[in-house]
PDB file of C-alpha atoms in Angstrom:
ATOM      1  CA  MET A 570      81.657  45.672 112.363  1.00 69.00           C
ATOM      2  CA  THR A 571      81.740  42.204 110.830  1.00 78.00           C
ATOM      3  CA  LEU A 572      84.319  41.089 108.299  1.00 71.00           C
ATOM      4  CA  ALA A 573      81.701  41.152 105.522  1.00 74.00           C
ATOM      5  CA  GLU A 574      80.740  44.724 106.447  1.00 75.00           C
ATOM      6  CA  SER A 575      84.417  45.702 106.436  1.00 78.00           C
ATOM      7  CA  PHE A 576      84.887  44.336 102.922  1.00 78.00           C
ATOM      8  CA  GLN A 577      81.702  46.050 101.732  1.00 82.00           C
ATOM      9  CA  SER A 578      82.676  49.413 103.189  1.00 81.00           C
ATOM     10  CA  SER A 579      86.338  49.241 102.144  1.00 85.00           C
ATOM     11  CA  PRO A 580      87.007  48.052  98.578  1.00 88.00           C
ATOM     12  CA  ALA A 581      90.727  48.542  99.183  1.00 92.00           C
ATOM     13  CA  LEU A 582      90.620  46.015 102.028  1.00 93.00           C
ATOM     14  CA  LEU A 583      88.850  43.492  99.795  1.00 94.00           C
ATOM     15  CA  ILE A 584      91.272  44.007  96.903  1.00 95.00           C
ATOM     16  CA  GLY A 585      94.314  43.774  99.189  1.00 95.00           C
ATOM     17  CA  SER A 586      93.021  40.624 100.880  1.00 95.00           C
ATOM     18  CA  VAL A 587      92.294  38.963  97.541  1.00 96.00           C
ATOM     19  CA  PHE A 588      95.755  39.957  96.293  1.00 97.00           C
ATOM     20  CA  LEU A 589      97.491  38.337  99.283  1.00 96.00           C
ATOM     21  CA  LEU A 590      95.311  35.217  99.137  1.00 96.00           C
ATOM     22  CA  SER A 591      95.954  34.867  95.422  1.00 97.00           C
ATOM     23  CA  LEU A 592      99.712  34.944  95.960  1.00 96.00           C
ATOM     24  CA  LEU A 593      99.226  31.687  97.876  1.00 96.00           C
ATOM     25  CA  VAL A 594      96.929  30.389  95.139  1.00 97.00           C
ATOM     26  CA  GLY A 595      99.572  31.284  92.576  1.00 97.00           C
ATOM     27  CA  SER A 596     102.105  29.241  94.536  1.00 95.00           C
ATOM     28  CA  PHE A 597      99.731  26.264  94.392  1.00 96.00           C
ATOM     29  CA  LEU A 598      99.161  26.846  90.667  1.00 97.00           C
ATOM     30  CA  ASN A 599     102.924  26.507  90.175  1.00 96.00           C
ATOM     31  CA  VAL A 600     102.617  23.031  91.680  1.00 95.00           C
ATOM     32  CA  VAL A 601      99.668  22.208  89.404  1.00 96.00           C
ATOM     33  CA  ILE A 602     101.505  23.522  86.332  1.00 96.00           C
ATOM     34  CA  HIS A 603     104.574  21.421  87.072  1.00 94.00           C
ATOM     35  CA  ARG A 604     103.032  18.231  88.408  1.00 95.00           C
ATOM     36  CA  LEU A 605      99.756  17.763  86.540  1.00 96.00           C
ATOM     37  CA  PRO A 606     101.361  16.984  83.138  1.00 95.00           C
ATOM     38  CA  ILE A 607     103.682  14.484  84.850  1.00 93.00           C
ATOM     39  CA  MET A 608     100.731  12.897  86.645  1.00 93.00           C
ATOM     40  CA  LEU A 609      98.818  12.625  83.362  1.00 93.00           C
ATOM     41  CA  ASP A 610     101.826  11.128  81.573  1.00 91.00           C
ATOM     42  CA  ARG A 611     102.179   8.490  84.274  1.00 89.00           C
ATOM     43  CA  GLN A 612      98.456   7.769  84.096  1.00 89.00           C
ATOM     44  CA  TRP A 613      98.583   7.342  80.317  1.00 89.00           C
ATOM     45  CA  ARG A 614     101.565   4.990  80.636  1.00 85.00           C
ATOM     46  CA  ARG A 615      99.720   2.867  83.218  1.00 83.00           C
ATOM     47  CA  HIS A 616      96.697   2.693  80.919  1.00 81.00           C
ATOM     48  CA  ALA A 617      98.948   1.644  78.034  1.00 80.00           C
ATOM     49  CA  HIS A 618     100.431  -1.173  80.111  1.00 76.00           C
ATOM     50  CA  GLU A 619      96.962  -2.276  81.193  1.00 77.00           C
ATOM     51  CA  THR A 620      95.654  -2.207  77.629  1.00 79.00           C
ATOM     52  CA  LEU A 621      98.622  -3.721  75.789  1.00 76.00           C
ATOM     53  CA  GLY A 622      99.842  -6.023  78.536  1.00 69.00           C
ATOM     54  CA  GLU A 623     103.405  -6.541  79.686  1.00 58.00           C
ATOM     55  CA  ALA A 624     104.285  -8.594  76.632  1.00 54.00           C
ATOM     56  CA  ALA A 625     103.781  -5.610  74.322  1.00 54.00           C
ATOM     57  CA  ALA A 626     104.487  -2.640  76.592  1.00 53.00           C
ATOM     58  CA  GLY A 627     107.026  -4.153  78.963  1.00 58.00           C
ATOM     59  CA  LYS A 628     106.788  -4.331  82.712  1.00 61.00           C
ATOM     60  CA  PRO A 629     105.753  -0.986  84.148  1.00 60.00           C
ATOM     61  CA  PRO A 630     108.401   0.561  86.415  1.00 63.00           C
ATOM     62  CA  ALA A 631     107.643   0.834  90.104  1.00 66.00           C
ATOM     63  CA  GLU A 632     106.637   4.381  90.974  1.00 73.00           C
ATOM     64  CA  GLU A 633     106.420   6.210  94.264  1.00 79.00           C
ATOM     65  CA  PRO A 634     103.232   8.166  94.999  1.00 84.00           C
ATOM     66  CA  TYR A 635     103.175  11.377  93.003  1.00 86.00           C
ATOM     67  CA  ASN A 636     100.341  13.897  93.094  1.00 88.00           C
ATOM     68  CA  LEU A 637      99.687  17.534  93.943  1.00 88.00           C
ATOM     69  CA  VAL A 638     100.502  16.909  97.617  1.00 87.00           C
ATOM     70  CA  VAL A 639     103.088  14.116  97.699  1.00 86.00           C
ATOM     71  CA  PRO A 640     106.083  14.281  97.605  1.00 85.00           C
ATOM     72  CA  ARG A 641     107.148  17.571  99.171  1.00 85.00           C
ATOM     73  CA  SER A 642     108.574  20.187  96.837  1.00 84.00           C
ATOM     74  CA  ARG A 643     112.291  19.684  96.266  1.00 84.00           C
ATOM     75  CA  CYS A 644     115.106  21.397  94.452  1.00 81.00           C
ATOM     76  CA  PRO A 645     115.402  19.709  91.035  1.00 79.00           C
ATOM     77  CA  LYS A 646     119.187  20.115  91.160  1.00 81.00           C
ATOM     78  CA  CYS A 647     120.196  18.781  94.594  1.00 82.00           C
ATOM     79  CA  GLY A 648     116.952  17.140  95.747  1.00 78.00           C
ATOM     80  CA  ALA A 649     116.821  19.057  99.028  1.00 81.00           C
ATOM     81  CA  ALA A 650     113.329  19.526 100.444  1.00 84.00           C
ATOM     82  CA  ILE A 651     112.158  23.135 100.335  1.00 85.00           C
ATOM     83  CA  ALA A 652     111.499  24.441 103.838  1.00 83.00           C
ATOM     84  CA  ALA A 653     108.285  26.315 104.539  1.00 83.00           C
ATOM     85  CA  ARG A 654     110.199  29.541 105.218  1.00 85.00           C
ATOM     86  CA  HIS A 655     111.721  29.273 101.740  1.00 83.00           C
ATOM     87  CA  ASN A 656     108.325  28.763 100.111  1.00 87.00           C
ATOM     88  CA  VAL A 657     106.709  32.141 100.787  1.00 89.00           C
ATOM     89  CA  PRO A 658     105.320  33.448  97.479  1.00 92.00           C
ATOM     90  CA  VAL A 659     107.561  35.981  95.703  1.00 92.00           C
ATOM     91  CA  LEU A 660     109.276  37.085  98.941  1.00 92.00           C
ATOM     92  CA  SER A 661     111.325  33.905  99.384  1.00 90.00           C
ATOM     93  CA  TRP A 662     112.530  34.041  95.781  1.00 91.00           C
ATOM     94  CA  LEU A 663     113.644  37.648  96.272  1.00 91.00           C
ATOM     95  CA  LEU A 664     115.365  36.979  99.608  1.00 90.00           C
ATOM     96  CA  LEU A 665     117.141  33.930  98.177  1.00 88.00           C
ATOM     97  CA  ARG A 666     118.043  35.984  95.098  1.00 86.00           C
ATOM     98  CA  GLY A 667     116.488  33.371  92.886  1.00 87.00           C
ATOM     99  CA  ARG A 668     118.677  30.516  94.096  1.00 89.00           C
ATOM    100  CA  CYS A 669     118.239  27.284  96.050  1.00 86.00           C
ATOM    101  CA  ALA A 670     118.988  27.702  99.749  1.00 84.00           C
ATOM    102  CA  SER A 671     120.974  24.434  99.778  1.00 85.00           C
ATOM    103  CA  CYS A 672     122.984  24.241  96.553  1.00 87.00           C
ATOM    104  CA  ARG A 673     122.550  27.800  95.211  1.00 87.00           C
ATOM    105  CA  ALA A 674     121.308  26.504  91.880  1.00 87.00           C
ATOM    106  CA  PRO A 675     119.213  29.113  90.052  1.00 89.00           C
ATOM    107  CA  ILE A 676     115.439  28.986  90.500  1.00 88.00           C
ATOM    108  CA  SER A 677     113.396  29.995  87.468  1.00 91.00           C
ATOM    109  CA  PRO A 678     111.860  33.475  87.759  1.00 93.00           C
ATOM    110  CA  ARG A 679     108.704  32.001  86.299  1.00 93.00           C
ATOM    111  CA  TYR A 680     107.601  30.889  89.760  1.00 94.00           C
ATOM    112  CA  PRO A 681     107.271  34.396  91.233  1.00 95.00           C
ATOM    113  CA  VAL A 682     105.918  35.664  87.891  1.00 95.00           C
ATOM    114  CA  VAL A 683     103.050  33.158  87.993  1.00 96.00           C
ATOM    115  CA  GLU A 684     102.349  34.118  91.614  1.00 97.00           C
ATOM    116  CA  LEU A 685     102.351  37.842  90.841  1.00 97.00           C
ATOM    117  CA  VAL A 686     100.264  37.518  87.672  1.00 96.00           C
ATOM    118  CA  THR A 687      97.712  35.403  89.548  1.00 98.00           C
ATOM    119  CA  ALA A 688      97.537  37.972  92.356  1.00 97.00           C
ATOM    120  CA  VAL A 689      97.243  40.980  90.023  1.00 97.00           C
ATOM    121  CA  LEU A 690      94.536  39.401  87.874  1.00 97.00           C
ATOM    122  CA  SER A 691      92.652  38.347  91.005  1.00 98.00           C
ATOM    123  CA  ALA A 692      92.889  41.873  92.439  1.00 97.00           C
ATOM    124  CA  VAL A 693      91.393  43.226  89.203  1.00 97.00           C
ATOM    125  CA  VAL A 694      88.551  40.723  89.567  1.00 97.00           C
ATOM    126  CA  ALA A 695      87.905  41.880  93.143  1.00 96.00           C
ATOM    127  CA  TRP A 696      87.999  45.540  92.060  1.00 95.00           C
ATOM    128  CA  HIS A 697      85.595  44.859  89.202  1.00 94.00           C
ATOM    129  CA  PHE A 698      83.007  42.666  90.937  1.00 93.00           C
ATOM    130  CA  GLY A 699      83.310  43.908  94.511  1.00 92.00           C
ATOM    131  CA  TRP A 700      81.993  42.085  97.575  1.00 91.00           C
ATOM    132  CA  HIS A 701      79.731  39.654  95.764  1.00 90.00           C
ATOM    133  CA  TRP A 702      79.578  35.923  95.154  1.00 91.00           C
ATOM    134  CA  GLN A 703      80.377  36.720  91.507  1.00 93.00           C
ATOM    135  CA  THR A 704      83.911  37.513  92.652  1.00 94.00           C
ATOM    136  CA  LEU A 705      84.450  33.927  93.788  1.00 95.00           C
ATOM    137  CA  ALA A 706      83.107  32.612  90.476  1.00 95.00           C
ATOM    138  CA  ALA A 707      85.360  34.948  88.491  1.00 96.00           C
ATOM    139  CA  LEU A 708      88.352  34.018  90.641  1.00 97.00           C
ATOM    140  CA  LEU A 709      87.834  30.309  89.936  1.00 97.00           C
ATOM    141  CA  VAL A 710      87.723  31.080  86.208  1.00 97.00           C
ATOM    142  CA  THR A 711      90.827  33.271  86.472  1.00 98.00           C
ATOM    143  CA  TRP A 712      92.878  30.699  88.375  1.00 98.00           C
ATOM    144  CA  SER A 713      91.874  27.967  85.931  1.00 98.00           C
ATOM    145  CA  LEU A 714      92.891  30.122  82.958  1.00 97.00           C
ATOM    146  CA  VAL A 715      96.291  30.900  84.487  1.00 97.00           C
ATOM    147  CA  ALA A 716      97.057  27.204  84.996  1.00 97.00           C
ATOM    148  CA  LEU A 717      95.824  26.271  81.517  1.00 97.00           C
ATOM    149  CA  THR A 718      97.854  29.035  79.895  1.00 95.00           C
ATOM    150  CA  VAL A 719     101.203  27.992  81.342  1.00 95.00           C
ATOM    151  CA  ILE A 720     100.598  24.256  80.882  1.00 96.00           C
ATOM    152  CA  ASP A 721      99.711  24.839  77.237  1.00 95.00           C
ATOM    153  CA  LEU A 722     102.818  26.980  76.721  1.00 92.00           C
ATOM    154  CA  ASP A 723     104.968  24.214  78.223  1.00 93.00           C
ATOM    155  CA  HIS A 724     103.352  21.094  76.804  1.00 93.00           C
ATOM    156  CA  GLN A 725     100.775  22.162  74.196  1.00 92.00           C
ATOM    157  CA  LEU A 726      98.215  20.496  76.408  1.00 94.00           C
ATOM    158  CA  LEU A 727      94.925  21.687  77.896  1.00 96.00           C
ATOM    159  CA  PRO A 728      94.077  18.966  80.447  1.00 96.00           C
ATOM    160  CA  ASP A 729      90.512  17.659  80.605  1.00 96.00           C
ATOM    161  CA  VAL A 730      90.741  17.664  84.405  1.00 97.00           C
ATOM    162  CA  ILE A 731      90.662  21.475  84.229  1.00 97.00           C
ATOM    163  CA  THR A 732      88.692  22.301  81.062  1.00 97.00           C
ATOM    164  CA  LEU A 733      85.775  19.930  81.637  1.00 97.00           C
ATOM    165  CA  PRO A 734      85.082  20.907  85.278  1.00 97.00           C
ATOM    166  CA  LEU A 735      85.321  24.550  84.161  1.00 97.00           C
ATOM    167  CA  LEU A 736      82.683  23.840  81.513  1.00 97.00           C
ATOM    168  CA  TRP A 737      80.326  22.048  83.887  1.00 97.00           C
ATOM    169  CA  LEU A 738      80.763  24.664  86.608  1.00 97.00           C
ATOM    170  CA  GLY A 739      79.826  27.349  84.106  1.00 97.00           C
ATOM    171  CA  LEU A 740      76.645  25.502  83.171  1.00 97.00           C
ATOM    172  CA  LEU A 741      75.718  24.854  86.811  1.00 97.00           C
ATOM    173  CA  ALA A 742      76.540  28.423  87.870  1.00 95.00           C
ATOM    174  CA  SER A 743      74.138  29.728  85.223  1.00 95.00           C
ATOM    175  CA  LEU A 744      71.300  28.418  87.409  1.00 94.00           C
ATOM    176  CA  ALA A 745      72.166  31.181  89.885  1.00 92.00           C
ATOM    177  CA  HIS A 746      71.845  33.902  87.243  1.00 89.00           C
ATOM    178  CA  HIS A 747      69.217  36.595  87.637  1.00 83.00           C
ATOM    179  CA  ASP A 748      68.464  39.764  85.727  1.00 78.00           C
ATOM    180  CA  GLY A 749      69.955  41.991  88.415  1.00 76.00           C
ATOM    181  CA  LEU A 750      73.514  40.722  87.901  1.00 75.00           C
ATOM    182  CA  ALA A 751      75.770  43.415  86.509  1.00 71.00           C
ATOM    183  CA  PRO A 752      78.005  42.382  84.856  1.00 73.00           C
ATOM    184  CA  PRO A 753      76.143  39.218  83.832  1.00 80.00           C
ATOM    185  CA  LEU A 754      78.475  36.554  85.219  1.00 88.00           C
ATOM    186  CA  PRO A 755      77.471  33.803  85.160  1.00 92.00           C
ATOM    187  CA  THR A 756      75.192  34.148  82.177  1.00 94.00           C
ATOM    188  CA  ASP A 757      71.644  32.808  82.010  1.00 94.00           C
ATOM    189  CA  PRO A 758      71.084  29.046  81.476  1.00 95.00           C
ATOM    190  CA  GLN A 759      69.951  29.353  77.860  1.00 96.00           C
ATOM    191  CA  SER A 760      72.968  31.467  76.883  1.00 96.00           C
ATOM    192  CA  ALA A 761      75.280  29.145  78.838  1.00 97.00           C
ATOM    193  CA  ILE A 762      74.031  25.999  77.106  1.00 97.00           C
ATOM    194  CA  LEU A 763      74.178  27.612  73.676  1.00 97.00           C
ATOM    195  CA  GLY A 764      77.571  29.121  74.494  1.00 97.00           C
ATOM    196  CA  GLY A 765      79.038  25.804  75.626  1.00 97.00           C
ATOM    197  CA  ALA A 766      77.768  23.964  72.544  1.00 97.00           C
ATOM    198  CA  ALA A 767      78.618  26.735  70.076  1.00 97.00           C
ATOM    199  CA  GLY A 768      82.071  27.283  71.557  1.00 96.00           C
ATOM    200  CA  TYR A 769      82.977  23.636  71.094  1.00 96.00           C
ATOM    201  CA  LEU A 770      81.394  23.258  67.652  1.00 96.00           C
ATOM    202  CA  ILE A 771      82.882  26.457  66.195  1.00 95.00           C
ATOM    203  CA  LEU A 772      86.481  25.399  66.778  1.00 93.00           C
ATOM    204  CA  TRP A 773      85.659  21.779  65.966  1.00 94.00           C
ATOM    205  CA  SER A 774      84.414  22.973  62.571  1.00 94.00           C
ATOM    206  CA  VAL A 775      87.496  25.137  62.041  1.00 91.00           C
ATOM    207  CA  TYR A 776      89.700  22.172  62.943  1.00 90.00           C
ATOM    208  CA  TRP A 777      88.086  19.877  60.381  1.00 92.00           C
ATOM    209  CA  ALA A 778      87.897  22.506  57.660  1.00 91.00           C
ATOM    210  CA  PHE A 779      91.610  23.232  58.081  1.00 87.00           C
ATOM    211  CA  LYS A 780      92.461  19.529  58.143  1.00 89.00           C
ATOM    212  CA  LEU A 781      90.470  18.809  54.995  1.00 90.00           C
ATOM    213  CA  LEU A 782      92.091  21.722  53.162  1.00 89.00           C
ATOM    214  CA  THR A 783      95.698  21.203  54.298  1.00 86.00           C
ATOM    215  CA  GLY A 784      95.874  17.666  55.661  1.00 83.00           C
ATOM    216  CA  LYS A 785      97.252  19.106  58.922  1.00 82.00           C
ATOM    217  CA  GLU A 786      95.811  19.562  62.394  1.00 80.00           C
ATOM    218  CA  GLY A 787      95.535  23.268  63.157  1.00 77.00           C
ATOM    219  CA  MET A 788      94.627  22.940  66.844  1.00 83.00           C
ATOM    220  CA  GLY A 789      93.917  20.387  69.553  1.00 86.00           C
ATOM    221  CA  TYR A 790      90.690  19.143  71.093  1.00 91.00           C
ATOM    222  CA  GLY A 791      91.549  20.953  74.317  1.00 94.00           C
ATOM    223  CA  ASP A 792      90.985  24.251  72.497  1.00 95.00           C
ATOM    224  CA  PHE A 793      87.410  23.177  71.663  1.00 95.00           C
ATOM    225  CA  LYS A 794      86.729  22.365  75.307  1.00 97.00           C
ATOM    226  CA  LEU A 795      88.248  25.606  76.598  1.00 97.00           C
ATOM    227  CA  PHE A 796      86.228  27.691  74.141  1.00 97.00           C
ATOM    228  CA  GLY A 797      83.132  25.755  75.148  1.00 97.00           C
ATOM    229  CA  ALA A 798      83.878  26.432  78.831  1.00 98.00           C
ATOM    230  CA  LEU A 799      84.229  30.157  78.122  1.00 97.00           C
ATOM    231  CA  GLY A 800      80.929  30.047  76.260  1.00 97.00           C
ATOM    232  CA  ALA A 801      79.284  28.366  79.247  1.00 97.00           C
ATOM    233  CA  TRP A 802      80.449  31.124  81.599  1.00 97.00           C
ATOM    234  CA  LEU A 803      80.081  34.143  79.334  1.00 96.00           C
ATOM    235  CA  GLY A 804      77.248  33.108  77.025  1.00 95.00           C
ATOM    236  CA  TRP A 805      77.178  32.676  73.280  1.00 95.00           C
ATOM    237  CA  GLN A 806      76.995  36.464  72.873  1.00 93.00           C
ATOM    238  CA  MET A 807      80.637  36.862  73.930  1.00 95.00           C
ATOM    239  CA  LEU A 808      82.056  34.122  71.688  1.00 96.00           C
ATOM    240  CA  PRO A 809      82.648  36.368  68.628  1.00 95.00           C
ATOM    241  CA  LEU A 810      84.596  38.832  70.787  1.00 95.00           C
ATOM    242  CA  VAL A 811      86.699  36.076  72.384  1.00 96.00           C
ATOM    243  CA  LEU A 812      87.423  34.502  68.999  1.00 94.00           C
ATOM    244  CA  LEU A 813      88.374  37.818  67.372  1.00 94.00           C
ATOM    245  CA  LEU A 814      90.635  38.865  70.251  1.00 92.00           C
ATOM    246  CA  SER A 815      92.357  35.479  70.456  1.00 92.00           C
ATOM    247  CA  ALA A 816      92.815  35.123  66.685  1.00 88.00           C
ATOM    248  CA  PHE A 817      94.188  38.661  66.320  1.00 86.00           C
ATOM    249  CA  THR A 818      96.589  38.252  69.248  1.00 83.00           C
ATOM    250  CA  GLY A 819      97.724  34.833  68.059  1.00 81.00           C
ATOM    251  CA  ALA A 820      98.334  36.091  64.528  1.00 79.00           C
ATOM    252  CA  VAL A 821     100.346  39.106  65.704  1.00 77.00           C
ATOM    253  CA  ILE A 822     102.502  37.105  68.121  1.00 77.00           C
ATOM    254  CA  GLY A 823     102.992  34.347  65.553  1.00 73.00           C
ATOM    255  CA  ILE A 824     104.205  36.831  62.933  1.00 75.00           C
ATOM    256  CA  VAL A 825     106.523  38.503  65.453  1.00 72.00           C
ATOM    257  CA  LEU A 826     108.049  35.126  66.393  1.00 68.00           C
ATOM    258  CA  ILE A 827     108.579  34.190  62.753  1.00 70.00           C
ATOM    259  CA  VAL A 828     110.169  37.550  61.883  1.00 71.00           C
ATOM    260  CA  ALA A 829     112.172  38.160  65.069  1.00 66.00           C
ATOM    261  CA  ARG A 830     113.355  34.641  65.875  1.00 61.00           C
ATOM    262  CA  GLY A 831     113.175  32.949  62.520  1.00 63.00           C
ATOM    263  CA  ARG A 832     110.652  30.502  63.935  1.00 58.00           C
ATOM    264  CA  ASP A 833     109.587  27.830  61.468  1.00 60.00           C
ATOM    265  CA  ARG A 834     106.009  28.610  60.513  1.00 59.00           C
ATOM    266  CA  ASN A 835     105.319  24.871  60.550  1.00 63.00           C
ATOM    267  CA  VAL A 836     106.203  24.682  64.266  1.00 66.00           C
ATOM    268  CA  PRO A 837     102.871  24.732  66.156  1.00 71.00           C
ATOM    269  CA  ILE A 838     102.047  27.650  68.449  1.00 79.00           C
ATOM    270  CA  PRO A 839      99.587  26.837  71.252  1.00 88.00           C
ATOM    271  CA  PHE A 840      96.255  28.625  70.848  1.00 90.00           C
ATOM    272  CA  GLY A 841      95.056  28.040  74.420  1.00 93.00           C
ATOM    273  CA  PRO A 842      96.901  31.027  75.964  1.00 93.00           C
ATOM    274  CA  TYR A 843      95.270  33.408  73.480  1.00 94.00           C
ATOM    275  CA  LEU A 844      91.836  31.940  74.155  1.00 95.00           C
ATOM    276  CA  ALA A 845      92.446  32.222  77.900  1.00 95.00           C
ATOM    277  CA  ALA A 846      93.601  35.851  77.685  1.00 94.00           C
ATOM    278  CA  ALA A 847      90.722  36.835  75.412  1.00 95.00           C
ATOM    279  CA  GLY A 848      88.222  35.012  77.629  1.00 96.00           C
ATOM    280  CA  TRP A 849      89.486  36.795  80.742  1.00 96.00           C
ATOM    281  CA  ILE A 850      89.270  40.196  79.027  1.00 94.00           C
ATOM    282  CA  ALA A 851      85.738  39.389  77.864  1.00 95.00           C
ATOM    283  CA  MET A 852      84.785  38.328  81.397  1.00 96.00           C
ATOM    284  CA  ILE A 853      85.898  41.687  82.814  1.00 94.00           C
ATOM    285  CA  TRP A 854      85.244  44.180  80.019  1.00 93.00           C
ATOM    286  CA  GLY A 855      83.281  42.195  77.413  1.00 89.00           C
ATOM    287  CA  PRO A 856      79.893  43.920  77.840  1.00 88.00           C
ATOM    288  CA  ALA A 857      81.568  47.355  77.764  1.00 88.00           C
ATOM    289  CA  ILE A 858      83.563  46.483  74.627  1.00 89.00           C
ATOM    290  CA  VAL A 859      80.529  45.105  72.806  1.00 84.00           C
ATOM    291  CA  GLY A 860      78.352  48.012  73.958  1.00 83.00           C
ATOM    292  CA  GLY A 861      80.957  50.538  72.792  1.00 85.00           C
ATOM    293  CA  TYR A 862      81.215  48.837  69.409  1.00 78.00           C
ATOM    294  CA  VAL A 863      77.433  48.832  68.987  1.00 77.00           C
ATOM    295  CA  ARG A 864      77.229  52.552  69.841  1.00 80.00           C
ATOM    296  CA  MET A 865      80.138  53.412  67.540  1.00 81.00           C
ATOM    297  CA  THR A 866      78.702  51.558  64.570  1.00 77.00           C
ATOM    298  CA  GLY A 867      75.082  52.426  65.230  1.00 68.00           C
ATOM    299  CA  LEU A 868      74.054  48.769  65.129  1.00 64.00           C
ATOM    300  CA  GLY A 869      71.822  49.309  68.117  1.00 56.00           C
ATOM    301  CA  GLY A 870      69.480  51.499  66.096  1.00 54.00           C
TER     302      GLY A 870
END
């Protein structure tokens, strides 16, 4: 029996394999979440020096290579390189009791949480789509949404290097759509194009309407691009559901933060995580939710 036949005949094997693989992916996403904003900041500073010149911006400091691969991961407290045996997803954190092996400084529990969340969401994707190329497409969307969510929570930033490729991949993947896909991921080309355009323009319009009424910026341009990317993958038909779910969740959490923590209502709350969560739910259960609503309300005739 081939590996493909094993996965087809045993959904549990597929789900377990995807779970373990996604633990490793989650570990890499931790690197992306930490390093990508720093890489972008350095890039922006270099562009500023190039544009303004040394006379206006000062001489740029010399920088060692810094990307997703170089340098090796190190403890931020003592600078000791993290050995491979101490970098096993989740397990190493548990065995080290959440502390650096060299200096015993505490390691944030967010690292294993990101790894576990990535693995659990990926396992749900494998369970839902089964042994099909759709699973790979949905996994790419899931991993992108996890990275975007945490980066936006940390920096109120949705990097173009993630949102724009996600948008273009959704449009290109729509070329592989056919009527036999159930659930319909990716959507058909017409729905993808309309979804990408409508997703961007809807939030762009909300942004400008809010700014004209209040003089303030209610959201960032990254939100437009993320909503457009979700529209490209899911189709324009899912955009109302994504928008309703994200707006409702954002409003509830925002009210809870204001009441429970006394958070200043003028302090911005990133909208990207709510869009990402709503988009992932729509990707998995969107057709069932919409179909159930249509049957309940009798809109389908």
